[in-house]
Amino acid sequence: MFEVKMTINGKPMTEANIQSELEKAMLEAIVQGIEETVQSVVSNDEASQITVNVIGTDIEDLSLNITGPDEIVAKVEAALAE
């Protein structure tokens, strides 16, 4: 599978940095949505070649930076843009 990293307001979001159950639930929902979308457009082998970085100033203002082979990144970006 692929890796999803989150950085909110300059802080990597890890179990230790999550401040509330609501924030944890919101972050899990974001990751789940990304995973479902990626799995719907690429194979497991292709997915293992990418990393999705979720970056923003707060949970309401996030952007995605997808790294990996150009062809796979293009497919994932197109699917996530829908």
PDB file of N, CA, C and O in Angstrom:
ATOM      1  N   MET A   1       0.848  -1.185   0.000  1.00  0.00           N
ATOM      2  CA  MET A   1       0.000   0.000   0.000  1.00  0.00           C
ATOM      3  C   MET A   1       0.886   1.238   0.000  1.00  0.00           C
ATOM      4  O   MET A   1       2.083   1.147   0.125  1.00  0.00           O
ATOM      5  N   PHE A   2       0.285   2.375  -0.104  1.00  0.00           N
ATOM      6  CA  PHE A   2       1.029   3.626  -0.173  1.00  0.00           C
ATOM      7  C   PHE A   2       1.036   4.319   1.189  1.00  0.00           C
ATOM      8  O   PHE A   2       0.306   3.965   2.094  1.00  0.00           O
ATOM      9  N   GLU A   3       1.881   5.317   1.290  1.00  0.00           N
ATOM     10  CA  GLU A   3       2.044   6.051   2.539  1.00  0.00           C
ATOM     11  C   GLU A   3       1.304   7.379   2.451  1.00  0.00           C
ATOM     12  O   GLU A   3       1.366   8.069   1.448  1.00  0.00           O
ATOM     13  N   VAL A   4       0.594   7.719   3.534  1.00  0.00           N
ATOM     14  CA  VAL A   4      -0.053   9.028   3.642  1.00  0.00           C
ATOM     15  C   VAL A   4       0.577   9.738   4.823  1.00  0.00           C
ATOM     16  O   VAL A   4       0.590   9.215   5.939  1.00  0.00           O
ATOM     17  N   LYS A   5       1.130  10.924   4.565  1.00  0.00           N
ATOM     18  CA  LYS A   5       1.717  11.745   5.621  1.00  0.00           C
ATOM     19  C   LYS A   5       0.900  13.023   5.716  1.00  0.00           C
ATOM     20  O   LYS A   5       0.466  13.559   4.702  1.00  0.00           O
ATOM     21  N   MET A   6       0.693  13.513   6.940  1.00  0.00           N
ATOM     22  CA  MET A   6      -0.041  14.766   7.119  1.00  0.00           C
ATOM     23  C   MET A   6       0.793  15.752   7.915  1.00  0.00           C
ATOM     24  O   MET A   6       1.409  15.382   8.913  1.00  0.00           O
ATOM     25  N   THR A   7       0.769  16.993   7.454  1.00  0.00           N
ATOM     26  CA  THR A   7       1.424  18.081   8.174  1.00  0.00           C
ATOM     27  C   THR A   7       0.425  19.228   8.255  1.00  0.00           C
ATOM     28  O   THR A   7       0.006  19.755   7.227  1.00  0.00           O
ATOM     29  N   ILE A   8       0.028  19.556   9.470  1.00  0.00           N
ATOM     30  CA  ILE A   8      -0.931  20.639   9.688  1.00  0.00           C
ATOM     31  C   ILE A   8      -0.224  21.748  10.458  1.00  0.00           C
ATOM     32  O   ILE A   8       0.319  21.512  11.542  1.00  0.00           O
ATOM     33  N   ASN A   9      -0.236  22.936   9.889  1.00  0.00           N
ATOM     34  CA  ASN A   9       0.376  24.105  10.511  1.00  0.00           C
ATOM     35  C   ASN A   9       1.827  23.838  10.906  1.00  0.00           C
ATOM     36  O   ASN A   9       2.277  24.208  11.980  1.00  0.00           O
ATOM     37  N   GLY A  10       2.549  23.144  10.022  1.00  0.00           N
ATOM     38  CA  GLY A  10       3.962  22.878  10.246  1.00  0.00           C
ATOM     39  C   GLY A  10       4.276  21.692  11.142  1.00  0.00           C
ATOM     40  O   GLY A  10       5.438  21.370  11.337  1.00  0.00           O
ATOM     41  N   LYS A  11       3.255  21.041  11.714  1.00  0.00           N
ATOM     42  CA  LYS A  11       3.480  19.909  12.606  1.00  0.00           C
ATOM     43  C   LYS A  11       3.064  18.608  11.939  1.00  0.00           C
ATOM     44  O   LYS A  11       1.927  18.494  11.492  1.00  0.00           O
ATOM     45  N   PRO A  12       3.957  17.630  11.885  1.00  0.00           N
ATOM     46  CA  PRO A  12       3.539  16.316  11.378  1.00  0.00           C
ATOM     47  C   PRO A  12       2.442  15.748  12.279  1.00  0.00           C
ATOM     48  O   PRO A  12       2.546  15.825  13.501  1.00  0.00           O
ATOM     49  N   MET A  13       1.390  15.234  11.673  1.00  0.00           N
ATOM     50  CA  MET A  13       0.290  14.678  12.459  1.00  0.00           C
ATOM     51  C   MET A  13       0.585  13.222  12.772  1.00  0.00           C
ATOM     52  O   MET A  13       0.569  12.371  11.900  1.00  0.00           O
ATOM     53  N   THR A  14       0.886  12.981  14.014  1.00  0.00           N
ATOM     54  CA  THR A  14       1.148  11.639  14.511  1.00  0.00           C
ATOM     55  C   THR A  14       0.189  11.384  15.657  1.00  0.00           C
ATOM     56  O   THR A  14      -0.508  12.297  16.114  1.00  0.00           O
ATOM     57  N   GLU A  15       0.142  10.169  16.144  1.00  0.00           N
ATOM     58  CA  GLU A  15      -0.723   9.850  17.283  1.00  0.00           C
ATOM     59  C   GLU A  15      -0.452  10.801  18.447  1.00  0.00           C
ATOM     60  O   GLU A  15      -1.367  11.232  19.135  1.00  0.00           O
ATOM     61  N   ALA A  16       0.806  11.153  18.667  1.00  0.00           N
ATOM     62  CA  ALA A  16       1.173  12.020  19.791  1.00  0.00           C
ATOM     63  C   ALA A  16       0.698  13.465  19.603  1.00  0.00           C
ATOM     64  O   ALA A  16       0.463  14.174  20.580  1.00  0.00           O
ATOM     65  N   ASN A  17       0.541  13.901  18.356  1.00  0.00           N
ATOM     66  CA  ASN A  17       0.163  15.291  18.082  1.00  0.00           C
ATOM     67  C   ASN A  17      -1.337  15.520  17.978  1.00  0.00           C
ATOM     68  O   ASN A  17      -1.772  16.667  17.951  1.00  0.00           O
ATOM     69  N   ILE A  18      -2.114  14.463  17.875  1.00  0.00           N
ATOM     70  CA  ILE A  18      -3.557  14.626  17.728  1.00  0.00           C
ATOM     71  C   ILE A  18      -4.138  15.015  19.080  1.00  0.00           C
ATOM     72  O   ILE A  18      -3.942  14.333  20.081  1.00  0.00           O
ATOM     73  N   GLN A  19      -4.878  16.141  19.096  1.00  0.00           N
ATOM     74  CA  GLN A  19      -5.290  16.736  20.356  1.00  0.00           C
ATOM     75  C   GLN A  19      -6.668  16.322  20.838  1.00  0.00           C
ATOM     76  O   GLN A  19      -6.951  16.419  22.015  1.00  0.00           O
ATOM     77  N   SER A  20      -7.540  15.871  19.942  1.00  0.00           N
ATOM     78  CA  SER A  20      -8.894  15.528  20.376  1.00  0.00           C
ATOM     79  C   SER A  20      -9.439  14.360  19.557  1.00  0.00           C
ATOM     80  O   SER A  20      -8.926  14.038  18.489  1.00  0.00           O
ATOM     81  N   GLU A  21     -10.492  13.752  20.068  1.00  0.00           N
ATOM     82  CA  GLU A  21     -11.140  12.657  19.340  1.00  0.00           C
ATOM     83  C   GLU A  21     -11.744  13.160  18.032  1.00  0.00           C
ATOM     84  O   GLU A  21     -11.736  12.452  17.029  1.00  0.00           O
ATOM     85  N   LEU A  22     -12.268  14.376  18.030  1.00  0.00           N
ATOM     86  CA  LEU A  22     -12.836  14.947  16.809  1.00  0.00           C
ATOM     87  C   LEU A  22     -11.754  15.112  15.744  1.00  0.00           C
ATOM     88  O   LEU A  22     -11.954  14.744  14.588  1.00  0.00           O
ATOM     89  N   GLU A  23     -10.613  15.657  16.136  1.00  0.00           N
ATOM     90  CA  GLU A  23      -9.505  15.829  15.197  1.00  0.00           C
ATOM     91  C   GLU A  23      -9.050  14.466  14.669  1.00  0.00           C
ATOM     92  O   GLU A  23      -8.797  14.306  13.478  1.00  0.00           O
ATOM     93  N   LYS A  24      -8.965  13.481  15.536  1.00  0.00           N
ATOM     94  CA  LYS A  24      -8.561  12.134  15.131  1.00  0.00           C
ATOM     95  C   LYS A  24      -9.547  11.558  14.122  1.00  0.00           C
ATOM     96  O   LYS A  24      -9.157  11.003  13.098  1.00  0.00           O
ATOM     97  N   ALA A  25     -10.844  11.714  14.384  1.00  0.00           N
ATOM     98  CA  ALA A  25     -11.876  11.188  13.484  1.00  0.00           C
ATOM     99  C   ALA A  25     -11.817  11.887  12.123  1.00  0.00           C
ATOM    100  O   ALA A  25     -11.964  11.237  11.080  1.00  0.00           O
ATOM    101  N   MET A  26     -11.597  13.196  12.122  1.00  0.00           N
ATOM    102  CA  MET A  26     -11.513  13.944  10.874  1.00  0.00           C
ATOM    103  C   MET A  26     -10.301  13.491  10.049  1.00  0.00           C
ATOM    104  O   MET A  26     -10.403  13.288   8.843  1.00  0.00           O
ATOM    105  N   LEU A  27      -9.185  13.315  10.707  1.00  0.00           N
ATOM    106  CA  LEU A  27      -7.981  12.887  10.001  1.00  0.00           C
ATOM    107  C   LEU A  27      -8.131  11.468   9.453  1.00  0.00           C
ATOM    108  O   LEU A  27      -7.721  11.189   8.328  1.00  0.00           O
ATOM    109  N   GLU A  28      -8.745  10.582  10.229  1.00  0.00           N
ATOM    110  CA  GLU A  28      -8.980   9.221   9.750  1.00  0.00           C
ATOM    111  C   GLU A  28      -9.906   9.216   8.538  1.00  0.00           C
ATOM    112  O   GLU A  28      -9.709   8.445   7.602  1.00  0.00           O
ATOM    113  N   ALA A  29     -10.915  10.087   8.542  1.00  0.00           N
ATOM    114  CA  ALA A  29     -11.841  10.172   7.407  1.00  0.00           C
ATOM    115  C   ALA A  29     -11.117  10.660   6.150  1.00  0.00           C
ATOM    116  O   ALA A  29     -11.363  10.156   5.045  1.00  0.00           O
ATOM    117  N   ILE A  30     -10.225  11.616   6.307  1.00  0.00           N
ATOM    118  CA  ILE A  30      -9.456  12.127   5.177  1.00  0.00           C
ATOM    119  C   ILE A  30      -8.589  11.016   4.587  1.00  0.00           C
ATOM    120  O   ILE A  30      -8.578  10.792   3.378  1.00  0.00           O
ATOM    121  N   VAL A  31      -7.874  10.306   5.446  1.00  0.00           N
ATOM    122  CA  VAL A  31      -7.000   9.220   4.990  1.00  0.00           C
ATOM    123  C   VAL A  31      -7.820   8.127   4.319  1.00  0.00           C
ATOM    124  O   VAL A  31      -7.457   7.626   3.248  1.00  0.00           O
ATOM    125  N   GLN A  32      -8.955   7.777   4.897  1.00  0.00           N
ATOM    126  CA  GLN A  32      -9.802   6.730   4.321  1.00  0.00           C
ATOM    127  C   GLN A  32     -10.296   7.134   2.935  1.00  0.00           C
ATOM    128  O   GLN A  32     -10.295   6.326   2.003  1.00  0.00           O
ATOM    129  N   GLY A  33     -10.717   8.382   2.783  1.00  0.00           N
ATOM    130  CA  GLY A  33     -11.170   8.864   1.477  1.00  0.00           C
ATOM    131  C   GLY A  33     -10.076   8.808   0.429  1.00  0.00           C
ATOM    132  O   GLY A  33     -10.306   8.395  -0.714  1.00  0.00           O
ATOM    133  N   ILE A  34      -8.863   9.197   0.822  1.00  0.00           N
ATOM    134  CA  ILE A  34      -7.732   9.142  -0.103  1.00  0.00           C
ATOM    135  C   ILE A  34      -7.441   7.695  -0.484  1.00  0.00           C
ATOM    136  O   ILE A  34      -7.253   7.372  -1.662  1.00  0.00           O
ATOM    137  N   GLU A  35      -7.413   6.813   0.521  1.00  0.00           N
ATOM    138  CA  GLU A  35      -7.122   5.402   0.249  1.00  0.00           C
ATOM    139  C   GLU A  35      -8.145   4.784  -0.695  1.00  0.00           C
ATOM    140  O   GLU A  35      -7.781   4.082  -1.640  1.00  0.00           O
ATOM    141  N   GLU A  36      -9.422   5.051  -0.464  1.00  0.00           N
ATOM    142  CA  GLU A  36     -10.466   4.486  -1.326  1.00  0.00           C
ATOM    143  C   GLU A  36     -10.327   4.980  -2.756  1.00  0.00           C
ATOM    144  O   GLU A  36     -10.473   4.207  -3.710  1.00  0.00           O
ATOM    145  N   THR A  37     -10.049   6.255  -2.915  1.00  0.00           N
ATOM    146  CA  THR A  37      -9.901   6.820  -4.259  1.00  0.00           C
ATOM    147  C   THR A  37      -8.693   6.235  -4.969  1.00  0.00           C
ATOM    148  O   THR A  37      -8.779   5.835  -6.136  1.00  0.00           O
ATOM    149  N   VAL A  38      -7.565   6.177  -4.276  1.00  0.00           N
ATOM    150  CA  VAL A  38      -6.348   5.643  -4.891  1.00  0.00           C
ATOM    151  C   VAL A  38      -6.550   4.185  -5.281  1.00  0.00           C
ATOM    152  O   VAL A  38      -6.206   3.778  -6.397  1.00  0.00           O
ATOM    153  N   GLN A  39      -7.130   3.389  -4.395  1.00  0.00           N
ATOM    154  CA  GLN A  39      -7.333   1.973  -4.683  1.00  0.00           C
ATOM    155  C   GLN A  39      -8.280   1.750  -5.852  1.00  0.00           C
ATOM    156  O   GLN A  39      -8.210   0.724  -6.516  1.00  0.00           O
ATOM    157  N   SER A  40      -9.146   2.723  -6.128  1.00  0.00           N
ATOM    158  CA  SER A  40     -10.089   2.564  -7.233  1.00  0.00           C
ATOM    159  C   SER A  40      -9.460   2.841  -8.599  1.00  0.00           C
ATOM    160  O   SER A  40     -10.033   2.470  -9.617  1.00  0.00           O
ATOM    161  N   VAL A  41      -8.290   3.484  -8.642  1.00  0.00           N
ATOM    162  CA  VAL A  41      -7.705   3.855  -9.937  1.00  0.00           C
ATOM    163  C   VAL A  41      -6.353   3.236 -10.238  1.00  0.00           C
ATOM    164  O   VAL A  41      -5.911   3.285 -11.387  1.00  0.00           O
ATOM    165  N   VAL A  42      -5.684   2.683  -9.233  1.00  0.00           N
ATOM    166  CA  VAL A  42      -4.383   2.062  -9.489  1.00  0.00           C
ATOM    167  C   VAL A  42      -4.309   0.701  -8.807  1.00  0.00           C
ATOM    168  O   VAL A  42      -5.032   0.438  -7.845  1.00  0.00           O
ATOM    169  N   SER A  43      -3.414  -0.135  -9.300  1.00  0.00           N
ATOM    170  CA  SER A  43      -3.209  -1.453  -8.699  1.00  0.00           C
ATOM    171  C   SER A  43      -2.443  -1.317  -7.386  1.00  0.00           C
ATOM    172  O   SER A  43      -1.858  -0.262  -7.101  1.00  0.00           O
ATOM    173  N   ASN A  44      -2.416  -2.386  -6.612  1.00  0.00           N
ATOM    174  CA  ASN A  44      -1.653  -2.369  -5.360  1.00  0.00           C
ATOM    175  C   ASN A  44      -0.174  -2.135  -5.630  1.00  0.00           C
ATOM    176  O   ASN A  44       0.498  -1.440  -4.865  1.00  0.00           O
ATOM    177  N   ASP A  45       0.344  -2.709  -6.725  1.00  0.00           N
ATOM    178  CA  ASP A  45       1.751  -2.511  -7.079  1.00  0.00           C
ATOM    179  C   ASP A  45       2.023  -1.042  -7.389  1.00  0.00           C
ATOM    180  O   ASP A  45       3.025  -0.477  -6.945  1.00  0.00           O
ATOM    181  N   GLU A  46       1.122  -0.410  -8.149  1.00  0.00           N
ATOM    182  CA  GLU A  46       1.286   1.011  -8.468  1.00  0.00           C
ATOM    183  C   GLU A  46       1.144   1.859  -7.207  1.00  0.00           C
ATOM    184  O   GLU A  46       1.915   2.798  -6.993  1.00  0.00           O
ATOM    185  N   ALA A  47       0.188   1.525  -6.375  1.00  0.00           N
ATOM    186  CA  ALA A  47      -0.044   2.295  -5.142  1.00  0.00           C
ATOM    187  C   ALA A  47       1.180   2.263  -4.237  1.00  0.00           C
ATOM    188  O   ALA A  47       1.496   3.258  -3.572  1.00  0.00           O
ATOM    189  N   SER A  48       1.880   1.143  -4.222  1.00  0.00           N
ATOM    190  CA  SER A  48       3.052   1.028  -3.350  1.00  0.00           C
ATOM    191  C   SER A  48       4.189   1.951  -3.780  1.00  0.00           C
ATOM    192  O   SER A  48       5.131   2.166  -3.029  1.00  0.00           O
ATOM    193  N   GLN A  49       4.077   2.528  -4.974  1.00  0.00           N
ATOM    194  CA  GLN A  49       5.128   3.396  -5.500  1.00  0.00           C
ATOM    195  C   GLN A  49       4.888   4.876  -5.227  1.00  0.00           C
ATOM    196  O   GLN A  49       5.708   5.713  -5.624  1.00  0.00           O
ATOM    197  N   ILE A  50       3.782   5.215  -4.570  1.00  0.00           N
ATOM    198  CA  ILE A  50       3.489   6.633  -4.346  1.00  0.00           C
ATOM    199  C   ILE A  50       3.440   6.972  -2.855  1.00  0.00           C
ATOM    200  O   ILE A  50       3.264   6.110  -2.005  1.00  0.00           O
ATOM    201  N   THR A  51       3.594   8.252  -2.586  1.00  0.00           N
ATOM    202  CA  THR A  51       3.417   8.818  -1.254  1.00  0.00           C
ATOM    203  C   THR A  51       2.484  10.010  -1.401  1.00  0.00           C
ATOM    204  O   THR A  51       2.646  10.816  -2.317  1.00  0.00           O
ATOM    205  N   VAL A  52       1.500  10.103  -0.503  1.00  0.00           N
ATOM    206  CA  VAL A  52       0.579  11.228  -0.517  1.00  0.00           C
ATOM    207  C   VAL A  52       0.863  12.063   0.722  1.00  0.00           C
ATOM    208  O   VAL A  52       0.761  11.584   1.848  1.00  0.00           O
ATOM    209  N   ASN A  53       1.244  13.308   0.504  1.00  0.00           N
ATOM    210  CA  ASN A  53       1.479  14.245   1.595  1.00  0.00           C
ATOM    211  C   ASN A  53       0.299  15.204   1.657  1.00  0.00           C
ATOM    212  O   ASN A  53       0.005  15.885   0.673  1.00  0.00           O
ATOM    213  N   VAL A  54      -0.361  15.231   2.795  1.00  0.00           N
ATOM    214  CA  VAL A  54      -1.475  16.149   3.023  1.00  0.00           C
ATOM    215  C   VAL A  54      -0.919  17.290   3.863  1.00  0.00           C
ATOM    216  O   VAL A  54      -0.434  17.075   4.971  1.00  0.00           O
ATOM    217  N   ILE A  55      -0.991  18.513   3.324  1.00  0.00           N
ATOM    218  CA  ILE A  55      -0.361  19.662   3.965  1.00  0.00           C
ATOM    219  C   ILE A  55      -1.370  20.798   4.048  1.00  0.00           C
ATOM    220  O   ILE A  55      -2.134  21.032   3.114  1.00  0.00           O
ATOM    221  N   GLY A  56      -1.376  21.521   5.165  1.00  0.00           N
ATOM    222  CA  GLY A  56      -2.255  22.669   5.286  1.00  0.00           C
ATOM    223  C   GLY A  56      -2.015  23.450   6.551  1.00  0.00           C
ATOM    224  O   GLY A  56      -1.283  23.023   7.441  1.00  0.00           O
ATOM    225  N   THR A  57      -2.665  24.602   6.621  1.00  0.00           N
ATOM    226  CA  THR A  57      -2.543  25.432   7.816  1.00  0.00           C
ATOM    227  C   THR A  57      -3.504  25.003   8.911  1.00  0.00           C
ATOM    228  O   THR A  57      -3.268  25.262  10.082  1.00  0.00           O
ATOM    229  N   ASP A  58      -4.603  24.359   8.526  1.00  0.00           N
ATOM    230  CA  ASP A  58      -5.514  23.742   9.481  1.00  0.00           C
ATOM    231  C   ASP A  58      -6.333  22.682   8.764  1.00  0.00           C
ATOM    232  O   ASP A  58      -6.224  22.515   7.557  1.00  0.00           O
ATOM    233  N   ILE A  59      -7.148  21.974   9.491  1.00  0.00           N
ATOM    234  CA  ILE A  59      -7.892  20.839   8.947  1.00  0.00           C
ATOM    235  C   ILE A  59      -8.876  21.264   7.848  1.00  0.00           C
ATOM    236  O   ILE A  59      -9.263  20.467   7.011  1.00  0.00           O
ATOM    237  N   GLU A  60      -9.232  22.538   7.818  1.00  0.00           N
ATOM    238  CA  GLU A  60     -10.175  23.059   6.828  1.00  0.00           C
ATOM    239  C   GLU A  60      -9.486  23.499   5.532  1.00  0.00           C
ATOM    240  O   GLU A  60     -10.158  23.776   4.549  1.00  0.00           O
ATOM    241  N   ASP A  61      -8.160  23.596   5.542  1.00  0.00           N
ATOM    242  CA  ASP A  61      -7.422  24.126   4.394  1.00  0.00           C
ATOM    243  C   ASP A  61      -6.259  23.197   4.068  1.00  0.00           C
ATOM    244  O   ASP A  61      -5.128  23.443   4.452  1.00  0.00           O
ATOM    245  N   LEU A  62      -6.555  22.110   3.361  1.00  0.00           N
ATOM    246  CA  LEU A  62      -5.552  21.098   3.066  1.00  0.00           C
ATOM    247  C   LEU A  62      -5.283  21.001   1.574  1.00  0.00           C
ATOM    248  O   LEU A  62      -6.175  21.204   0.760  1.00  0.00           O
ATOM    249  N   SER A  63      -4.054  20.681   1.235  1.00  0.00           N
ATOM    250  CA  SER A  63      -3.704  20.399  -0.160  1.00  0.00           C
ATOM    251  C   SER A  63      -2.933  19.085  -0.191  1.00  0.00           C
ATOM    252  O   SER A  63      -2.410  18.632   0.819  1.00  0.00           O
ATOM    253  N   LEU A  64      -2.886  18.472  -1.359  1.00  0.00           N
ATOM    254  CA  LEU A  64      -2.225  17.191  -1.530  1.00  0.00           C
ATOM    255  C   LEU A  64      -0.992  17.345  -2.401  1.00  0.00           C
ATOM    256  O   LEU A  64      -1.022  18.052  -3.406  1.00  0.00           O
ATOM    257  N   ASN A  65       0.067  16.674  -2.006  1.00  0.00           N
ATOM    258  CA  ASN A  65       1.289  16.602  -2.799  1.00  0.00           C
ATOM    259  C   ASN A  65       1.567  15.117  -2.988  1.00  0.00           C
ATOM    260  O   ASN A  65       1.890  14.422  -2.030  1.00  0.00           O
ATOM    261  N   ILE A  66       1.433  14.644  -4.210  1.00  0.00           N
ATOM    262  CA  ILE A  66       1.586  13.222  -4.504  1.00  0.00           C
ATOM    263  C   ILE A  66       2.916  13.033  -5.217  1.00  0.00           C
ATOM    264  O   ILE A  66       3.202  13.707  -6.211  1.00  0.00           O
ATOM    265  N   THR A  67       3.730  12.114  -4.702  1.00  0.00           N
ATOM    266  CA  THR A  67       5.020  11.842  -5.319  1.00  0.00           C
ATOM    267  C   THR A  67       5.094  10.383  -5.750  1.00  0.00           C
ATOM    268  O   THR A  67       4.488   9.515  -5.139  1.00  0.00           O
ATOM    269  N   GLY A  68       5.830  10.152  -6.821  1.00  0.00           N
ATOM    270  CA  GLY A  68       5.993   8.815  -7.376  1.00  0.00           C
ATOM    271  C   GLY A  68       6.168   8.931  -8.879  1.00  0.00           C
ATOM    272  O   GLY A  68       6.349  10.031  -9.411  1.00  0.00           O
ATOM    273  N   PRO A  69       6.079   7.811  -9.585  1.00  0.00           N
ATOM    274  CA  PRO A  69       6.202   7.843 -11.056  1.00  0.00           C
ATOM    275  C   PRO A  69       5.111   8.735 -11.677  1.00  0.00           C
ATOM    276  O   PRO A  69       3.947   8.698 -11.264  1.00  0.00           O
ATOM    277  N   ASP A  70       5.507   9.534 -12.665  1.00  0.00           N
ATOM    278  CA  ASP A  70       4.608  10.524 -13.263  1.00  0.00           C
ATOM    279  C   ASP A  70       3.269   9.943 -13.726  1.00  0.00           C
ATOM    280  O   ASP A  70       2.228  10.546 -13.509  1.00  0.00           O
ATOM    281  N   GLU A  71       3.301   8.794 -14.378  1.00  0.00           N
ATOM    282  CA  GLU A  71       2.070   8.205 -14.914  1.00  0.00           C
ATOM    283  C   GLU A  71       1.086   7.844 -13.786  1.00  0.00           C
ATOM    284  O   GLU A  71      -0.111   8.103 -13.894  1.00  0.00           O
ATOM    285  N   ILE A  72       1.606   7.292 -12.720  1.00  0.00           N
ATOM    286  CA  ILE A  72       0.752   6.906 -11.590  1.00  0.00           C
ATOM    287  C   ILE A  72       0.245   8.155 -10.875  1.00  0.00           C
ATOM    288  O   ILE A  72      -0.936   8.250 -10.526  1.00  0.00           O
ATOM    289  N   VAL A  73       1.129   9.121 -10.672  1.00  0.00           N
ATOM    290  CA  VAL A  73       0.732  10.377 -10.021  1.00  0.00           C
ATOM    291  C   VAL A  73      -0.380  11.046 -10.813  1.00  0.00           C
ATOM    292  O   VAL A  73      -1.358  11.542 -10.231  1.00  0.00           O
ATOM    293  N   ALA A  74      -0.283  11.075 -12.136  1.00  0.00           N
ATOM    294  CA  ALA A  74      -1.307  11.706 -12.976  1.00  0.00           C
ATOM    295  C   ALA A  74      -2.663  11.023 -12.790  1.00  0.00           C
ATOM    296  O   ALA A  74      -3.689  11.698 -12.682  1.00  0.00           O
ATOM    297  N   LYS A  75      -2.673   9.685 -12.733  1.00  0.00           N
ATOM    298  CA  LYS A  75      -3.938   8.956 -12.530  1.00  0.00           C
ATOM    299  C   LYS A  75      -4.549   9.287 -11.173  1.00  0.00           C
ATOM    300  O   LYS A  75      -5.750   9.529 -11.071  1.00  0.00           O
ATOM    301  N   VAL A  76      -3.709   9.299 -10.139  1.00  0.00           N
ATOM    302  CA  VAL A  76      -4.196   9.556  -8.785  1.00  0.00           C
ATOM    303  C   VAL A  76      -4.685  10.994  -8.670  1.00  0.00           C
ATOM    304  O   VAL A  76      -5.762  11.252  -8.106  1.00  0.00           O
ATOM    305  N   GLU A  77      -3.917  11.956  -9.199  1.00  0.00           N
ATOM    306  CA  GLU A  77      -4.338  13.359  -9.136  1.00  0.00           C
ATOM    307  C   GLU A  77      -5.671  13.572  -9.847  1.00  0.00           C
ATOM    308  O   GLU A  77      -6.529  14.303  -9.343  1.00  0.00           O
ATOM    309  N   ALA A  78      -5.850  12.940 -10.998  1.00  0.00           N
ATOM    310  CA  ALA A  78      -7.107  13.082 -11.743  1.00  0.00           C
ATOM    311  C   ALA A  78      -8.272  12.527 -10.930  1.00  0.00           C
ATOM    312  O   ALA A  78      -9.339  13.142 -10.856  1.00  0.00           O
ATOM    313  N   ALA A  79      -8.076  11.384 -10.290  1.00  0.00           N
ATOM    314  CA  ALA A  79      -9.149  10.781  -9.505  1.00  0.00           C
ATOM    315  C   ALA A  79      -9.471  11.607  -8.272  1.00  0.00           C
ATOM    316  O   ALA A  79     -10.644  11.778  -7.922  1.00  0.00           O
ATOM    317  N   LEU A  80      -8.455  12.139  -7.617  1.00  0.00           N
ATOM    318  CA  LEU A  80      -8.689  12.930  -6.409  1.00  0.00           C
ATOM    319  C   LEU A  80      -9.302  14.292  -6.728  1.00  0.00           C
ATOM    320  O   LEU A  80      -9.957  14.888  -5.875  1.00  0.00           O
ATOM    321  N   ALA A  81      -9.091  14.782  -7.941  1.00  0.00           N
ATOM    322  CA  ALA A  81      -9.651  16.083  -8.337  1.00  0.00           C
ATOM    323  C   ALA A  81     -11.131  16.014  -8.605  1.00  0.00           C
ATOM    324  O   ALA A  81     -11.822  17.041  -8.621  1.00  0.00           O
ATOM    325  N   GLU A  82     -11.678  14.811  -8.832  1.00  0.00           N
ATOM    326  CA  GLU A  82     -13.103  14.659  -9.167  1.00  0.00           C
ATOM    327  C   GLU A  82     -13.974  14.946  -7.968  1.00  0.00           C
ATOM    328  O   GLU A  82     -13.690  14.766  -6.856  1.00  0.00           O
TER     329      GLU A  82
END
